[in-house]
Coordinates of N, CA and C in Angstrom, one line a residue:
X1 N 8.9 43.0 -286.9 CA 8.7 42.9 -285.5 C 8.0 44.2 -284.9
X2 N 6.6 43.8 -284.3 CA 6.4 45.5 -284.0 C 6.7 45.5 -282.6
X3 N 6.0 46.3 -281.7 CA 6.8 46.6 -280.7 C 5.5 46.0 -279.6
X4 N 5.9 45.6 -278.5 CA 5.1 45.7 -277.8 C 3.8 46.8 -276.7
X5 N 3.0 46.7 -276.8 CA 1.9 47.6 -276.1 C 1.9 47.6 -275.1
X6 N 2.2 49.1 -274.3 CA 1.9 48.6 -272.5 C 0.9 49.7 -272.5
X7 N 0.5 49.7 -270.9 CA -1.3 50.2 -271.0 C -0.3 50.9 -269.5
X8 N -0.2 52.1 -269.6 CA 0.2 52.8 -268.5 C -1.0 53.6 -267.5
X9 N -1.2 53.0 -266.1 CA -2.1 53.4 -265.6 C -1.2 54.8 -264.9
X10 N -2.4 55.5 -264.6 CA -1.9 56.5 -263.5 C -3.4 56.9 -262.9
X11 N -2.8 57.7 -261.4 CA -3.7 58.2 -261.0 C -4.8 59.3 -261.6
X12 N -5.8 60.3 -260.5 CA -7.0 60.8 -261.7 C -5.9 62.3 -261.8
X13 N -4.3 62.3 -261.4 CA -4.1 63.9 -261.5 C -2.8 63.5 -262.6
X14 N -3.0 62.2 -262.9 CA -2.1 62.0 -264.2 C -0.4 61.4 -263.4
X15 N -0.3 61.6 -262.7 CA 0.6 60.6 -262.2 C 0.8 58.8 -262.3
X16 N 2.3 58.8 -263.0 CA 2.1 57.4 -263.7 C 2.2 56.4 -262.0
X17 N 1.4 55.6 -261.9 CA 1.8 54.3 -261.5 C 2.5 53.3 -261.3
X18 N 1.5 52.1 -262.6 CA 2.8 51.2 -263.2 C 1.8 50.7 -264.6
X19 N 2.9 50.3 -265.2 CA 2.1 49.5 -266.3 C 1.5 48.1 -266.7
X20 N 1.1 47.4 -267.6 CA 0.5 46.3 -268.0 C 0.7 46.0 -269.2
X21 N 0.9 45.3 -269.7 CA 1.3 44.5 -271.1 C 0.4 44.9 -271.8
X22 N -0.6 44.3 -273.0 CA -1.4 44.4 -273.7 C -1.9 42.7 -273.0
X23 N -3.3 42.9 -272.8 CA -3.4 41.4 -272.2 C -3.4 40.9 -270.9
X24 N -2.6 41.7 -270.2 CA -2.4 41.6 -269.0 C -3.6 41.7 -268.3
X25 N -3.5 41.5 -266.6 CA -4.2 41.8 -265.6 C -4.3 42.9 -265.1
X26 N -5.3 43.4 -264.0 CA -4.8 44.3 -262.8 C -5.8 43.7 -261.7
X27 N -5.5 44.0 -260.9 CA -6.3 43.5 -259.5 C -7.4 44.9 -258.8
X28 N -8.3 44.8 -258.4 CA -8.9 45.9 -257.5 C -9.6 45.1 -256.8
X29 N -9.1 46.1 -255.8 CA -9.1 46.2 -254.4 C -10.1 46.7 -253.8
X30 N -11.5 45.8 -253.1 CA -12.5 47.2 -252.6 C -12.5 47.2 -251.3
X31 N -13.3 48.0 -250.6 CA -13.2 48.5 -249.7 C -13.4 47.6 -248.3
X32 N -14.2 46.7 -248.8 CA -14.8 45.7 -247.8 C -14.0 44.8 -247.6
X33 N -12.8 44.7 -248.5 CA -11.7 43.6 -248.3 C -12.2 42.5 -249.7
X34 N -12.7 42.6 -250.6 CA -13.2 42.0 -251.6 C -12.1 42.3 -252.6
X35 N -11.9 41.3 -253.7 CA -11.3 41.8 -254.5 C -11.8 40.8 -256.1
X36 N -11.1 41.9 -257.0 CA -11.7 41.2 -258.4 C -10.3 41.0 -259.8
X37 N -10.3 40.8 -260.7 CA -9.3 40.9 -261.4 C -9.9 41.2 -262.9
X38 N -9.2 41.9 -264.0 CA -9.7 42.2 -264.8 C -8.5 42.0 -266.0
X39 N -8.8 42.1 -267.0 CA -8.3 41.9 -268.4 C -8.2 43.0 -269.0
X40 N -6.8 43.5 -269.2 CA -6.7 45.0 -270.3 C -6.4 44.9 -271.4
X41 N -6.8 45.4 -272.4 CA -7.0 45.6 -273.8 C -6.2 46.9 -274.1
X42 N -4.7 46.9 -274.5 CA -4.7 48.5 -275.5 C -5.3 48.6 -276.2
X43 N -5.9 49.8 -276.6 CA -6.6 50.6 -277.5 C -5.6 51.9 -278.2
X44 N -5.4 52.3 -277.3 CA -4.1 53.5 -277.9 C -3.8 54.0 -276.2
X45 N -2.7 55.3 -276.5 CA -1.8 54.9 -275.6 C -2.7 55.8 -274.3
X46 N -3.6 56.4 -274.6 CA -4.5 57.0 -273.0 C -5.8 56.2 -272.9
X47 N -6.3 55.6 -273.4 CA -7.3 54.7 -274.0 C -7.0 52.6 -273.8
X48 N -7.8 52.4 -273.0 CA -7.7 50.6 -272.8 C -9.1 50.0 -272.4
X49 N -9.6 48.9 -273.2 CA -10.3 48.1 -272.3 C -9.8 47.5 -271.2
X50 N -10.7 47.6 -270.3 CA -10.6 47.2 -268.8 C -11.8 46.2 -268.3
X51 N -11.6 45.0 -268.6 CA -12.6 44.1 -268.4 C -13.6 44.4 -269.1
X52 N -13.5 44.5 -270.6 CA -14.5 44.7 -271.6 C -14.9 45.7 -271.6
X53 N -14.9 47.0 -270.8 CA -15.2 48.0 -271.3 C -14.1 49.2 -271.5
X54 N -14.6 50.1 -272.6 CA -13.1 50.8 -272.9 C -13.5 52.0 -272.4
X55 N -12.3 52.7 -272.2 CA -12.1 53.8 -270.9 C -11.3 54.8 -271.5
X56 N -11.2 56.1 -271.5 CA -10.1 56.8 -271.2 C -8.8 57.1 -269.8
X57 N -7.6 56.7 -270.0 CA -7.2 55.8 -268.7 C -7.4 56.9 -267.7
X58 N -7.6 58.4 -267.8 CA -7.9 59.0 -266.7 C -8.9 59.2 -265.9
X59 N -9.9 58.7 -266.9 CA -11.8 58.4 -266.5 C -11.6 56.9 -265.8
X60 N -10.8 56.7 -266.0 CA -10.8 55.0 -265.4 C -10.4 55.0 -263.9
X61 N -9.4 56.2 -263.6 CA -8.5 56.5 -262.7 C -9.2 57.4 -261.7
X62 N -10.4 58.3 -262.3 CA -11.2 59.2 -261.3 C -12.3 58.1 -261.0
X63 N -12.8 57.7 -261.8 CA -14.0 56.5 -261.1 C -13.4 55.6 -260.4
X64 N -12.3 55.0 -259.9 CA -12.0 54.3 -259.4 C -11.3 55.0 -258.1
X65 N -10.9 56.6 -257.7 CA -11.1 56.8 -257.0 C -12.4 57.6 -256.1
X66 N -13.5 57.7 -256.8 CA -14.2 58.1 -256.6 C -15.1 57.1 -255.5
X67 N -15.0 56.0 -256.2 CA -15.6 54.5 -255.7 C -14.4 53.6 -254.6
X68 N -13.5 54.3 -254.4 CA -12.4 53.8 -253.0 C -12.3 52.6 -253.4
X69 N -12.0 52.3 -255.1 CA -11.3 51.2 -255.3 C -9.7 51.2 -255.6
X70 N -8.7 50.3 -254.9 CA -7.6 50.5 -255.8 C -6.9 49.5 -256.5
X71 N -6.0 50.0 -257.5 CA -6.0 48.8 -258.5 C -4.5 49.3 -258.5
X72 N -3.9 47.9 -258.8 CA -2.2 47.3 -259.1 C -2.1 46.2 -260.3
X73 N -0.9 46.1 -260.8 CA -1.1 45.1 -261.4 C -1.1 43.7 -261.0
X74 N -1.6 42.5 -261.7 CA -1.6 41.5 -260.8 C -0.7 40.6 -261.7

């Protein structure tokens, strides 16, 4: 039995969030009141695809505040 994968988001100064399964969702949030949902992939444990593309989760976390998006899980 292995163990399960969670995909720990945090903000871009490293501050944990919350997490996501392997598989799971998250939601973002933009600015205009639009919103989208996306599909996460572990990869390893600072590392996930995020709607098909793979990210380092702190590069994920400064582009998305960089871009006044915010994301939770959904």
């Amino acid at each position: 039995m292995g163990r399960e994968n969670k995909i720990c988001f945090t903000d871009s100064q490293g501050n944990a969030l919350f997490a996501v399964s392997d598989g799971g969702m998250i939601r973002l949030g933009y600015g205009n009141g639009d919103e989208a949902f996306a599909i996460c992939r572990y990869l390893d444990e600072t590392h996930a695809e995020i709607d098909g593309v793979p990210y380092a989760l702190s590069d994920f976390a400064g582009r998305m505040e960089r871009n006044q998006i915010s994301y939770a899980p959904a």
